[in-house]
Amino acid sequence: MTRSVRVDRAVARFGVMALVMLMWTLPTSAHNLGFTALAVPLDSITIDGDLSDWPKDLPAYQLGAVLKGYANYDSSDPSPEDLTSWFHVAWNPEQSRLYIAVIVIDSETILGSTPSSTDAIELYVDGRHGDDDPQQYLMFPGDATYRLFGTSTNPTLSGGDAVAAGALGEHRAVGDTSFYELSLQLGPEALRKGERISFDVVAVDMDSDAIAATWLSWSPQGGKVSNSSRTGDVWLLGSPGVLREMSRVRGRVAIPGGSGWRGMVVRLRDADGRSWAAAISDAEGYFEVIGRPGAFVLEVEDAEPPVRRELELIAGEPVEITLDVLGRSGHQLPMWPLAVCLGLLSLAALGALIPLRGRLDLLGGVLVAPIRTFERLGQRPEWTAPAAMVLLSATLASVASINQYPGQLWGALLGSPGGLAAVLLTSVPLLMLLALVVYQFGLWLAWSFALWVAAWLAGGRGRFFDVVSVAGYASVPAVLGLCVASLHTTFGAGGEVLTSSATGLGALTDDSTWKPLLGRVEVFSLWSWALGALSLPSVMALSKRRALLAGTICWFVVLGLVWVYHGAMQALSVAMMEQFS
């Protein structure tokens, strides 16, 4: 009897081992070179945010890739106390459901209404394992909603109905730890034993003292919503025994005798060089990968010099290892094009200062004695100094824009030939300078035309280019505001190029229409508008009362146009969301 039991166990063990070897040798197409999560089959899981009914020995997959270089997200590495996250995954063959449990440790919970202003998790799933757009599910730690989707369901399905899709989800918070539990209905054609599906998990963390949220993903690369090839994989195991016959490799990537390396990709490759598993080291340098029995090579990407260790994995036996890494390499863009570009912009800024030297009395007079200065300009119109101010402010704004380039541009340049990258690094800021100069000159002329028409309707008469002269000098405060804001942005103001210092009028109301309109009213712009009205009597033969009336009417007309534009854009956004959903 004992011998029969031993034989049965040996046969069962051999069968599981054979299944492991067979499934690992099936031809598959792994996304992201081996970021593979193993999903064991389970009976029905209760979706209530309580993970006590999940098996205790399931692998935990750490989220370690911080999205860097994207203006809308914070590129800095969060501390473990501020953000740590991992997930488990399983599946139910009978119900064709994928179970996901995501754990997030976060020191502060923030609920917002945009992808980069709220705490959330994002799931990317494509049961076809192709290169199409995956389904994007989102879940929040409370009553938050993306304005982009216009739905109040939690979880939310981008571009669809999560309820109709059969998605279930619950969130539970215990102290600073959030538990997200989800069940997704994918269908029997997607969930089959031995198959892979495209899959990824992202934890989004916003803090009250942060400008933008941190986007922490399981596998590297952003833009997962637009291409399944940028996600990892879930491999659907046929039985829990398959997992038990594999080997877990736990280790640390560290400076010899020192601290660990964060964010380094560790890959497990077979003798043919194929990547079977991959992980990203955490804040202390720790990682875990799982492989089948056999000969493998463990390597650390971007290690300098290269680090590779040969391993012999044995079924069911864990491996502990430390990988000593002396330095870190990586893709770097050439810096000389940026230096050349900054040099050219500096020369342009210095050149703009030359014509300003002889007109400091006019520039200062506009600020301290505007009426007397406008009377001088009415007798002798002058356009050189305002044009130089336009060039100076556009140059500083171009320098500020270099600090705020979107990460998509840098990512594209990393994959470009060296010559093309150098050309783009040099030409893009110069083209931006040209665009800003054209834009500001156009704005100057448009404002002059508006003042001229308003004064003409009020009974004044005068030459248009005389109005251009005084309007140019009246715009000195606004141009100075742009210069100050550009310098503020250059030295780390945030994710967008500021144009002036806001008055704070947007805080006076919560109305969705008036709030952004009042937020556009700025200190320096108000100053310039007032000076523009004061300049009209000297060139349009108007009384001060009529000039102030014309300037005020012109100002409200422009605000009305801004309000109409904002309302039209808001209506268009709502219409597009309705059509999209």
XYZ file of C-alpha atoms in Angstrom:
581
model
C 0.000 0.000 0.000
C 2.832 2.412 0.941
C 4.719 1.551 -2.215
C 1.590 2.201 -4.306
C 1.155 5.631 -2.728
C 4.813 6.443 -3.412
C 4.412 5.348 -7.033
C 1.266 7.465 -7.401
C 3.062 10.483 -5.944
C 6.020 9.939 -8.222
C 3.743 9.690 -11.249
C 1.892 12.827 -10.193
C 5.153 14.682 -9.625
C 6.428 13.540 -13.023
C 3.166 14.680 -14.628
C 3.403 18.122 -13.073
C 7.058 18.405 -14.094
C 6.177 17.388 -17.640
C 3.385 19.939 -17.707
C 5.784 22.627 -16.491
C 8.333 21.781 -19.175
C 5.653 21.565 -21.871
C 4.052 24.877 -20.994
C 7.383 26.670 -20.783
C 8.392 25.374 -24.200
C 5.144 26.370 -25.918
C 5.737 29.035 -28.563
C 4.601 32.295 -27.002
C 5.079 35.940 -27.628
C 5.953 37.658 -24.365
C 5.497 41.372 -24.067
C 8.193 43.541 -22.529
C 10.764 40.735 -22.731
C 9.655 38.564 -19.887
C 7.602 40.552 -17.382
C 5.357 37.587 -16.695
C 2.973 37.074 -13.787
C 1.825 33.537 -12.985
C -1.922 33.076 -12.412
C -3.021 29.890 -10.648
C -6.577 28.547 -11.036
C -8.836 29.230 -8.051
C -12.427 28.694 -7.087
C -14.642 31.723 -6.783
C -13.163 34.633 -4.842
C -15.412 36.975 -2.871
C -14.805 40.507 -4.135
C -15.041 42.528 -0.932
C -11.602 44.101 -0.475
C -10.684 41.422 2.083
C -7.813 39.277 0.798
C -8.038 36.642 3.533
C -9.558 34.139 1.059
C -6.536 34.391 -1.266
C -3.841 31.678 -0.973
C -0.930 32.833 1.160
C 1.785 31.431 -1.110
C 0.883 33.296 -4.313
C 3.739 35.270 -5.878
C 3.732 39.013 -5.217
C 4.754 41.197 -8.147
C 6.343 44.486 -7.166
C 5.555 47.718 -9.015
C 8.911 49.401 -9.535
C 8.975 51.426 -12.776
C 8.555 55.167 -12.132
C 7.396 57.016 -15.236
C 10.021 59.663 -15.950
C 10.171 62.581 -18.343
C 6.421 63.127 -18.739
C 5.431 66.697 -17.868
C 2.116 65.636 -16.291
C 3.718 63.206 -13.818
C 6.320 63.454 -11.083
C 9.579 61.804 -12.183
C 11.154 61.558 -8.726
C 11.417 58.192 -6.983
C 8.972 57.967 -4.056
C 10.075 56.776 -0.643
C 8.810 53.322 0.438
C 6.596 55.005 3.056
C 5.098 57.340 0.478
C 4.378 54.704 -2.172
C 4.895 50.944 -2.269
C 2.701 48.610 -4.296
C 2.464 45.006 -5.447
C -0.182 42.686 -6.859
C -1.347 39.061 -6.995
C -3.216 37.471 -9.874
C -5.317 34.309 -10.296
C -8.053 33.024 -12.586
C -11.233 30.951 -12.567
C -11.506 28.570 -15.573
C -15.192 27.763 -14.997
C -16.338 31.381 -14.743
C -13.753 32.789 -17.193
C -12.730 35.429 -14.691
C -9.400 37.025 -13.929
C -8.828 37.933 -10.279
C -6.472 40.754 -9.330
C -5.482 41.968 -5.879
C -3.479 45.198 -5.699
C -1.979 46.416 -2.426
C -0.853 50.038 -2.138
C 0.949 51.546 0.848
C 0.463 55.307 0.681
C 1.088 57.883 3.385
C -1.707 60.154 2.116
C -4.938 59.616 0.184
C -5.848 62.271 -2.379
C -8.985 62.210 -4.540
C -8.891 64.258 -7.738
C -10.577 64.393 -11.114
C -7.727 64.024 -13.622
C -5.283 61.157 -14.291
C -2.370 63.102 -12.775
C -4.161 64.610 -9.759
C -5.626 61.640 -7.889
C -4.727 58.390 -6.196
C -5.826 55.431 -8.301
C -4.811 52.133 -9.811
C -4.881 51.341 -13.510
C -5.209 47.880 -15.067
C -4.385 47.125 -18.701
C -5.775 43.871 -20.120
C -5.825 42.394 -23.627
C -7.034 38.808 -23.787
C -5.971 38.507 -27.443
C -2.303 39.134 -26.560
C -1.836 41.276 -29.645
C -0.612 44.779 -30.373
C -4.023 46.459 -30.231
C -5.154 48.904 -27.578
C -5.750 47.069 -24.298
C -8.752 47.642 -22.091
C -7.972 50.156 -19.359
C -9.707 49.692 -16.016
C -9.342 52.268 -13.259
C -10.201 52.128 -9.601
C -10.120 54.819 -6.942
C -9.762 54.740 -3.150
C -13.091 56.534 -2.766
C -15.599 58.639 -4.675
C -13.370 60.061 -7.398
C -14.055 60.265 -11.111
C -11.954 61.141 -14.136
C -13.622 64.036 -15.938
C -12.244 62.450 -19.096
C -14.559 59.448 -18.802
C -17.606 61.165 -17.337
C -18.725 58.145 -15.317
C -19.148 57.537 -11.612
C -18.607 53.773 -11.570
C -15.761 52.324 -9.536
C -14.059 50.462 -11.152
C -14.265 52.446 -14.382
C -13.652 51.122 -17.896
C -12.098 53.585 -20.301
C -14.319 53.980 -23.344
C -16.843 51.447 -22.085
C -19.226 50.361 -19.359
C -17.519 48.454 -16.543
C -20.854 47.138 -15.249
C -21.912 45.833 -18.665
C -18.462 44.272 -19.075
C -18.996 42.294 -15.869
C -16.201 43.961 -13.916
C -16.395 43.801 -10.132
C -14.212 45.698 -7.706
C -13.988 46.725 -4.081
C -11.587 48.933 -2.158
C -10.739 48.669 1.525
C -8.351 50.818 3.542
C -6.569 49.739 6.712
C -4.378 52.528 8.047
C -2.117 53.689 5.244
C -2.656 50.492 3.221
C -5.255 50.225 0.469
C -6.526 46.870 -0.785
C -8.024 46.787 -4.276
C -9.761 43.545 -5.264
C -11.077 43.085 -8.794
C -12.712 40.405 -10.910
C -12.764 40.856 -14.693
C -14.941 38.856 -17.088
C -12.776 38.077 -20.126
C -14.513 35.080 -21.694
C -13.427 31.474 -22.370
C -11.715 32.380 -25.648
C -9.212 34.555 -23.732
C -8.823 32.563 -20.512
C -7.518 29.127 -21.411
C -4.963 26.971 -19.666
C -1.428 27.639 -20.852
C -2.310 30.881 -22.652
C -0.855 34.316 -22.068
C -2.772 37.570 -21.960
C -1.398 41.105 -22.064
C -1.553 42.626 -18.616
C -0.139 45.420 -16.501
C -0.799 47.254 -13.250
C -0.118 50.902 -12.395
C -0.402 52.685 -9.052
C -0.970 56.439 -9.285
C -0.089 58.440 -6.179
C -0.859 62.113 -5.617
C 0.317 64.029 -2.549
C -0.946 67.347 -1.202
C 2.495 68.948 -1.494
C 3.185 67.581 -4.991
C 2.687 69.330 -8.314
C 1.816 66.095 -10.117
C 1.188 62.447 -9.298
C 3.670 59.576 -9.424
C 2.916 56.866 -12.023
C 4.371 53.559 -10.792
C 4.011 50.550 -13.109
C 4.919 46.876 -13.040
C 6.725 46.763 -16.377
C 8.640 49.706 -17.879
C 7.339 52.165 -20.481
C 4.424 54.565 -20.470
C 1.727 54.815 -23.101
C 0.338 51.388 -22.248
C -3.195 52.473 -23.108
C -2.264 52.789 -26.779
C -0.375 49.524 -27.351
C -0.459 46.114 -25.676
C 3.188 45.540 -26.595
C 4.072 47.964 -23.794
C 2.517 45.755 -21.137
C 3.629 42.620 -19.371
C 1.988 39.180 -19.508
C -0.141 36.953 -17.334
C 0.477 33.248 -17.878
C -2.552 31.094 -17.002
C -1.326 27.998 -15.159
C -3.253 24.756 -15.373
C -2.906 23.846 -11.698
C -1.328 25.168 -8.479
C 1.137 22.297 -8.687
C 2.858 23.907 -11.672
C 3.805 26.866 -9.509
C 5.126 24.641 -6.725
C 7.496 22.906 -9.144
C 9.180 26.146 -10.136
C 12.043 27.933 -8.426
C 11.861 31.397 -6.912
C 14.985 33.511 -7.258
C 15.149 36.201 -4.599
C 18.028 38.610 -4.548
C 19.414 42.095 -4.225
C 21.161 44.414 -6.641
C 23.621 46.457 -4.623
C 26.889 48.322 -4.544
C 29.469 45.901 -3.085
C 29.163 46.278 0.677
C 26.821 49.242 0.256
C 23.310 50.338 -0.579
C 20.965 48.776 -3.103
C 20.281 49.929 -6.644
C 16.726 51.043 -7.262
C 14.854 50.602 -10.541
C 17.254 48.199 -12.256
C 15.745 45.520 -14.493
C 16.838 41.982 -13.592
C 16.180 39.309 -16.240
C 16.256 35.537 -16.145
C 17.335 34.125 -19.522
C 17.615 30.542 -20.710
C 20.509 29.027 -22.652
C 19.040 30.364 -25.918
C 18.938 33.916 -24.595
C 15.156 34.035 -24.228
C 13.830 36.082 -21.316
C 11.653 33.924 -19.055
C 11.121 36.335 -16.187
C 11.980 39.899 -15.244
C 11.595 42.217 -12.282
C 12.564 45.740 -11.270
C 14.532 46.197 -8.061
C 12.766 48.093 -5.279
C 14.002 51.017 -3.188
C 16.432 48.751 -1.316
C 17.530 46.842 -4.412
C 15.513 43.667 -3.762
C 13.808 41.647 -6.496
C 12.167 38.268 -7.151
C 11.783 36.257 -10.354
C 10.377 32.774 -10.944
C 11.704 30.224 -13.423
C 11.299 26.619 -14.442
C 13.939 24.004 -13.553
C 17.031 24.179 -15.724
C 20.066 26.260 -16.599
C 19.594 30.026 -16.662
C 21.547 33.251 -16.674
C 20.565 36.112 -14.377
C 21.570 39.509 -15.751
C 21.177 43.117 -14.678
C 20.316 45.606 -17.382
C 22.244 48.891 -17.481
C 24.862 47.543 -15.078
C 28.328 48.949 -15.716
C 30.333 46.779 -16.133
C 27.810 44.101 -17.226
C 26.654 41.665 -14.533
C 25.666 38.092 -15.455
C 25.378 35.075 -13.145
C 24.785 31.474 -14.219
C 22.166 29.557 -12.232
C 20.910 25.978 -12.113
C 17.306 26.091 -10.949
C 15.884 23.042 -9.185
C 12.160 22.356 -8.904
C 10.659 23.683 -5.697
C 13.956 25.001 -4.315
C 14.367 28.771 -3.818
C 17.565 30.620 -4.651
C 19.023 33.546 -2.692
C 21.553 35.717 -4.503
C 23.285 39.093 -4.314
C 24.322 40.832 -7.515
C 27.159 43.322 -7.071
C 26.823 46.289 -9.423
C 29.562 48.922 -9.476
C 27.844 51.485 -11.686
C 24.839 52.236 -13.797
C 24.842 52.960 -17.493
C 21.944 54.004 -19.644
C 20.805 55.772 -22.734
C 21.931 59.382 -22.762
C 21.209 62.145 -25.199
C 24.126 64.307 -26.384
C 24.342 67.522 -24.401
C 26.294 69.670 -26.854
C 23.226 70.465 -29.038
C 21.427 71.807 -25.978
C 24.497 73.841 -25.045
C 24.656 75.289 -28.568
C 20.947 76.037 -28.489
C 21.152 77.755 -25.098
C 24.106 79.768 -26.393
C 22.116 80.959 -29.405
C 19.148 81.861 -27.219
C 21.456 83.764 -24.875
C 22.865 85.744 -27.816
C 19.312 86.537 -28.919
C 18.453 87.754 -25.413
C 21.590 89.914 -25.257
C 20.826 91.282 -28.713
C 17.352 92.254 -27.546
C 18.863 94.253 -24.685
C 20.911 96.509 -26.994
C 18.035 98.660 -28.352
C 16.579 98.911 -24.850
C 19.574 100.867 -23.494
C 18.680 104.087 -25.272
C 15.006 103.917 -24.351
C 15.127 103.246 -20.640
C 13.500 106.617 -19.978
C 10.454 105.584 -22.022
C 10.291 102.097 -20.510
C 10.582 103.427 -16.981
C 8.276 106.319 -17.744
C 5.480 103.953 -18.779
C 5.600 102.422 -15.311
C 5.954 105.574 -13.169
C 4.608 108.425 -15.347
C 2.480 106.795 -18.053
C 0.422 109.813 -19.215
C 3.472 112.035 -19.794
C 5.265 109.159 -21.559
C 2.315 108.472 -23.858
C 2.167 112.166 -24.759
C 5.830 111.952 -25.848
C 5.074 108.851 -27.912
C 2.081 110.607 -29.471
C 4.451 113.273 -30.789
C 7.239 110.839 -31.778
C 5.956 107.234 -32.185
C 8.537 104.515 -31.486
C 8.316 100.750 -32.005
C 11.869 99.453 -31.473
C 11.799 98.949 -27.709
C 8.481 97.020 -27.655
C 9.781 94.770 -30.440
C 12.970 94.131 -28.456
C 10.874 93.315 -25.379
C 8.895 90.805 -27.433
C 12.137 89.124 -28.552
C 13.511 89.070 -24.993
C 10.378 87.537 -23.478
C 10.092 84.976 -26.294
C 13.725 83.985 -25.740
C 13.212 83.464 -22.011
C 10.008 81.504 -22.675
C 11.935 79.273 -25.106
C 14.546 78.571 -22.436
C 11.732 77.743 -20.007
C 10.175 75.363 -22.527
C 13.402 73.333 -22.700
C 12.892 72.533 -19.019
C 9.316 71.409 -19.716
C 9.682 69.306 -22.855
C 7.271 66.347 -22.746
C 8.847 62.984 -22.029
C 7.447 61.598 -25.291
C 9.903 63.838 -27.189
C 12.912 62.667 -25.187
C 11.809 59.063 -25.587
C 11.566 59.503 -29.352
C 15.008 61.093 -29.496
C 16.556 58.200 -27.563
C 15.598 55.902 -30.406
C 16.797 58.260 -33.136
C 20.162 58.171 -34.890
C 22.738 60.424 -33.242
C 22.741 63.004 -36.048
C 18.954 63.302 -36.117
C 18.783 63.610 -32.325
C 21.350 66.428 -32.429
C 19.424 68.247 -35.164
C 16.149 67.965 -33.250
C 17.698 69.016 -29.948
C 19.002 72.158 -31.636
C 16.128 72.978 -33.952
C 13.096 72.419 -31.708
C 13.937 75.225 -29.215
C 14.808 77.588 -32.091
C 11.549 76.773 -33.869
C 9.736 77.367 -30.599
C 11.459 80.764 -30.329
C 10.287 81.621 -33.838
C 6.730 80.524 -33.018
C 6.684 82.582 -29.811
C 8.003 85.677 -31.587
C 5.337 85.370 -34.294
C 2.652 84.709 -31.678
C 3.596 87.705 -29.516
C 3.902 90.075 -32.470
C 0.483 88.882 -33.641
C -0.920 89.410 -30.153
C 0.577 92.912 -30.042
C -1.006 93.856 -33.378
C -4.358 92.271 -32.449
C -4.483 94.175 -29.167
C -3.560 97.415 -30.955
C -6.308 96.817 -33.495
C -8.868 96.162 -30.746
C -7.907 99.407 -28.970
C -7.959 101.352 -32.231
C -11.435 100.060 -33.176
C -12.809 100.695 -29.665
C -11.418 104.246 -29.683
C -12.748 104.886 -33.185
C -16.226 103.730 -32.127
C -15.970 106.061 -29.118
C -15.434 109.006 -31.461
C -11.652 109.169 -31.583
C -9.582 109.550 -34.707
C -5.942 108.653 -35.254
C -3.460 106.486 -37.117
C -3.380 102.744 -36.457
C 0.414 102.516 -36.220
C 0.479 105.279 -33.626
C -1.781 103.048 -31.541
C 0.634 100.166 -32.195
C 3.432 102.278 -30.695
C 1.656 103.203 -27.459
C 0.110 99.731 -27.139
C 3.599 98.241 -27.387
C 4.804 100.370 -24.497
C 1.579 99.729 -22.583
C 2.329 96.005 -22.839
C 5.619 96.402 -20.926
C 4.097 95.090 -17.625
C 2.636 92.032 -19.380
C 5.953 91.316 -21.114
C 7.822 91.720 -17.829
C 5.336 89.311 -16.252
C 6.070 86.785 -18.963
C 9.806 87.185 -18.339
C 9.363 86.640 -14.597
C 7.069 83.640 -15.134
C 9.496 82.122 -17.654
C 12.368 82.360 -15.174
C 10.110 80.869 -12.493
C 9.245 77.974 -14.799
C 12.877 77.465 -15.815
C 13.886 76.888 -12.222
C 11.169 74.369 -11.406
C 7.711 75.938 -11.277
C 5.995 72.770 -12.426
C 4.586 70.913 -15.395
C 3.544 73.846 -17.577
C 4.985 77.094 -18.874
C 3.422 79.923 -16.891
C 2.570 83.188 -18.650
C 2.095 85.575 -15.733
C 1.276 85.833 -12.043
C -2.429 85.130 -11.521
C -4.516 87.478 -9.391
C -6.246 84.641 -7.617
C -9.671 85.762 -8.842
C -10.414 82.159 -9.775
C -10.761 81.373 -6.067
C -13.808 83.646 -5.794
C -16.163 81.094 -7.335
C -16.582 77.363 -7.826
C -18.625 77.768 -10.993
C -17.123 75.561 -13.713
C -17.512 78.320 -16.325
C -16.433 81.448 -14.448
C -13.627 79.903 -12.381
C -11.233 79.217 -15.311
C -12.219 82.546 -16.902
C -11.350 84.551 -13.784
C -8.221 82.466 -13.383
C -6.977 83.866 -16.685
C -7.094 87.431 -15.330
C -3.533 88.280 -14.314
C -1.793 91.089 -12.450
C 0.525 92.171 -15.239
C -2.173 91.835 -17.890
C -4.543 94.063 -15.890
C -1.769 96.624 -15.553
C -1.162 96.613 -19.301
C -4.886 96.903 -20.051
C -5.120 99.967 -17.803
C -2.093 101.533 -19.496
C -3.609 100.765 -22.889
C -6.705 102.757 -21.983
C -4.574 105.646 -20.658
C -2.585 105.721 -23.913
C -5.564 106.432 -26.197
C -5.997 110.186 -25.507
C -2.478 110.921 -26.774
C -2.964 109.227 -30.175
C -6.733 109.108 -30.811
C -7.826 112.583 -29.658
C -10.144 111.201 -27.002
C -11.041 112.515 -23.589
C -9.757 110.500 -20.653
C -13.295 109.422 -19.778
C -14.020 108.163 -23.291
C -10.600 106.502 -23.454
C -11.191 104.626 -20.196
C -14.655 103.644 -21.421
C -13.229 102.390 -24.737
C -10.472 100.443 -22.952
C -12.942 98.894 -20.518
C -15.329 97.889 -23.301
C -12.438 96.406 -25.252
C -11.308 94.462 -22.171
C -14.761 92.995 -21.555
C -15.158 92.108 -25.233
C -11.911 90.141 -25.096
C -12.984 88.429 -21.862
C -16.280 87.587 -23.537
C -14.451 86.012 -26.449
C -12.352 83.992 -23.995
C -15.533 82.915 -22.193
C -17.174 81.877 -25.482
C -14.041 79.964 -26.475
C -13.867 78.203 -23.116
C -17.554 77.306 -23.242
C -17.245 75.992 -26.793
C -14.251 73.849 -25.857
C -16.101 72.515 -22.803
C -19.169 71.664 -24.893
C -16.984 70.000 -27.500
C -15.253 67.964 -24.794
C -18.602 66.792 -23.390
C -19.847 65.893 -26.876
C -16.688 63.930 -27.617
C -16.952 62.031 -24.324
C -20.581 61.148 -25.037
C -19.691 59.955 -28.518
C -16.648 58.079 -27.216
C -18.635 56.275 -24.537
